[in-house]
């Protein structure tokens, strides 16, 4: 792994060879963050990303050696976003994580916090999830959002992250921690964590792999600040650490100085 130039005071760009190396490096980072959180405060709170990139990571976390090192009894799993489908649906981010990871590790069921995005009233589902976060962190909306120990994020080819898509209303949410979001390009709605709570995380880890992400990664990291068009540019931890873990293919359009 080659550590690239630090992108500002809170960002690191870690470049690895390929998808397999990215999953391995991500697993090491997740375990190290979990061990540090439990040593510091007795538990580990993480919001997982959906999509396909993190699947290899989740498989690694469900098997030796990483599974035995993760403090499952002290871990609380949340999601960064969810599609408007039931858990059994093939598009469900929860369903994907349950199949690959949760069905294979000894995490207490009441420490798995699913977004109920299949509910007819998505606004109520957002409020419910916000209340679940509040209960877990003993925080109270609309106070300052709590700080997850770790939030995993992916990057869409259009520069979206979580379910914060270009030119969608949730981008501009400044109070709610969880919001429904209508995404015309998908002809669908989603539930998503919002910028206020995402940027409170102690550590945000982007996982970006593949040549198809090169243009988006270059635009987000090197292009002009244009968050309505490139929502991932809004991810700027208030006090936490931002790590971009990317493979060589995804960095192919970055300028020499950065990649
Ligand atoms: C989702 C994710 C989304 C994803 C990106 C990248 O629900 O799909 O939250 O933000 O991380 O779209 O997806 P891939 O990893 O599949 O490229």
Tab-separated table of N, CA and C and ligand atoms in Angstrom, residues 49-54 80-83 93 153-157 160-165 190 207 209 212-213, ligand 1:
chain	number	residue	atom	x	y	z
A	49	UNK	N	-21.677	0.914	4.615
A	49	UNK	CA	-22.073	1.359	3.279
A	49	UNK	C	-22.775	0.212	2.555
A	50	UNK	N	-23.610	0.579	1.628
A	50	UNK	CA	-24.260	-0.413	0.774
A	50	UNK	C	-23.496	-0.525	-0.531
A	51	UNK	N	-24.185	-1.025	-1.552
A	51	UNK	CA	-23.543	-1.169	-2.851
A	51	UNK	C	-22.670	-2.411	-2.909
A	52	UNK	N	-21.837	-2.475	-3.954
A	52	UNK	CA	-21.059	-3.703	-4.188
A	52	UNK	C	-19.620	-3.625	-3.669
A	53	UNK	N	-19.034	-2.421	-3.663
A	53	UNK	CA	-17.616	-2.340	-3.270
A	53	UNK	C	-17.318	-2.965	-1.906
A	54	UNK	N	-18.143	-2.712	-0.894
A	54	UNK	CA	-17.775	-3.220	0.446
A	54	UNK	C	-18.024	-4.722	0.644
A	80	UNK	N	-25.527	3.535	6.521
A	80	UNK	CA	-25.454	4.917	6.032
A	80	UNK	C	-26.648	5.282	5.183
A	81	UNK	N	-27.241	4.272	4.559
A	81	UNK	CA	-28.434	4.528	3.759
A	81	UNK	C	-29.107	3.200	3.426
A	82	UNK	N	-30.326	3.320	2.905
A	82	UNK	CA	-31.077	2.106	2.575
A	82	UNK	C	-32.030	2.393	1.426
A	83	UNK	N	-32.234	1.370	0.647
A	83	UNK	CA	-33.184	1.511	-0.462
A	83	UNK	C	-34.587	1.274	0.068
A	93	UNK	N	-29.670	-3.066	1.314
A	93	UNK	CA	-28.319	-2.998	1.902
A	93	UNK	C	-28.242	-3.826	3.180
A	153	UNK	N	-18.184	4.659	3.552
A	153	UNK	CA	-18.906	5.284	2.444
A	153	UNK	C	-18.361	4.779	1.113
A	154	UNK	N	-19.234	4.720	0.136
A	154	UNK	CA	-18.801	4.449	-1.227
A	154	UNK	C	-18.914	5.732	-2.033
A	155	UNK	N	-18.491	5.639	-3.294
A	155	UNK	CA	-18.583	6.793	-4.198
A	155	UNK	C	-19.256	6.340	-5.487
A	156	UNK	N	-20.326	7.011	-5.840
A	156	UNK	CA	-20.988	6.673	-7.110
A	156	UNK	C	-20.259	7.318	-8.277
A	157	UNK	N	-20.521	6.824	-9.461
A	157	UNK	CA	-19.846	7.391	-10.642
A	157	UNK	C	-20.299	8.832	-10.901
A	160	UNK	N	-22.041	10.779	-6.020
A	160	UNK	CA	-22.896	10.653	-4.816
A	160	UNK	C	-22.195	9.790	-3.776
A	161	UNK	N	-22.667	9.925	-2.532
A	161	UNK	CA	-22.245	9.029	-1.470
A	161	UNK	C	-23.414	8.807	-0.533
A	162	UNK	N	-23.434	7.682	0.150
A	162	UNK	CA	-24.642	7.244	0.869
A	162	UNK	C	-25.786	7.370	-0.131
A	163	UNK	N	-26.906	8.006	0.267
A	163	UNK	CA	-27.923	8.271	-0.762
A	163	UNK	C	-28.098	9.761	-0.950
A	164	UNK	N	-26.952	10.437	-0.887
A	164	UNK	CA	-26.903	11.880	-1.155
A	164	UNK	C	-26.489	12.054	-2.615
A	165	UNK	N	-27.500	12.158	-3.465
A	165	UNK	CA	-27.285	12.230	-4.911
A	165	UNK	C	-27.269	13.684	-5.380
A	190	UNK	N	-34.920	7.072	-1.136
A	190	UNK	CA	-33.999	6.326	-0.280
A	190	UNK	C	-34.112	6.911	1.122
A	207	UNK	N	-14.415	3.839	0.406
A	207	UNK	CA	-13.870	2.698	-0.337
A	207	UNK	C	-14.212	2.909	-1.807
A	209	UNK	N	-13.178	1.733	-5.774
A	209	UNK	CA	-12.442	0.739	-6.568
A	209	UNK	C	-12.903	0.756	-8.017
A	212	UNK	N	-14.048	2.644	-13.438
A	212	UNK	CA	-15.311	3.379	-13.662
A	212	UNK	C	-15.507	4.495	-12.637
A	213	UNK	N	-14.739	4.471	-11.564
A	213	UNK	CA	-14.865	5.536	-10.538
A	213	UNK	C	-13.798	6.616	-10.697
B	1	LIG	C1	-25.800	2.350	-1.901
B	1	LIG	C2	-24.614	3.081	-1.341
B	1	LIG	C3	-24.057	3.979	-2.408
B	1	LIG	C4	-22.820	3.262	-2.917
B	1	LIG	C5	-22.284	3.896	-4.165
B	1	LIG	C6	-21.153	3.054	-4.740
B	1	LIG	O1	-26.792	2.179	-1.194
B	1	LIG	O2	-25.657	1.902	-3.043
B	1	LIG	O3	-24.824	3.695	-0.200
B	1	LIG	O4	-23.718	5.260	-1.974
B	1	LIG	O5	-21.825	3.309	-1.897
B	1	LIG	O6	-23.353	3.965	-5.098
B	1	LIG	O7	-21.707	1.785	-5.042
B	1	LIG	P1	-20.785	0.554	-5.549
B	1	LIG	O8	-19.904	0.192	-4.406
B	1	LIG	O9	-21.780	-0.519	-5.890
B	1	LIG	O10	-20.008	1.064	-6.739
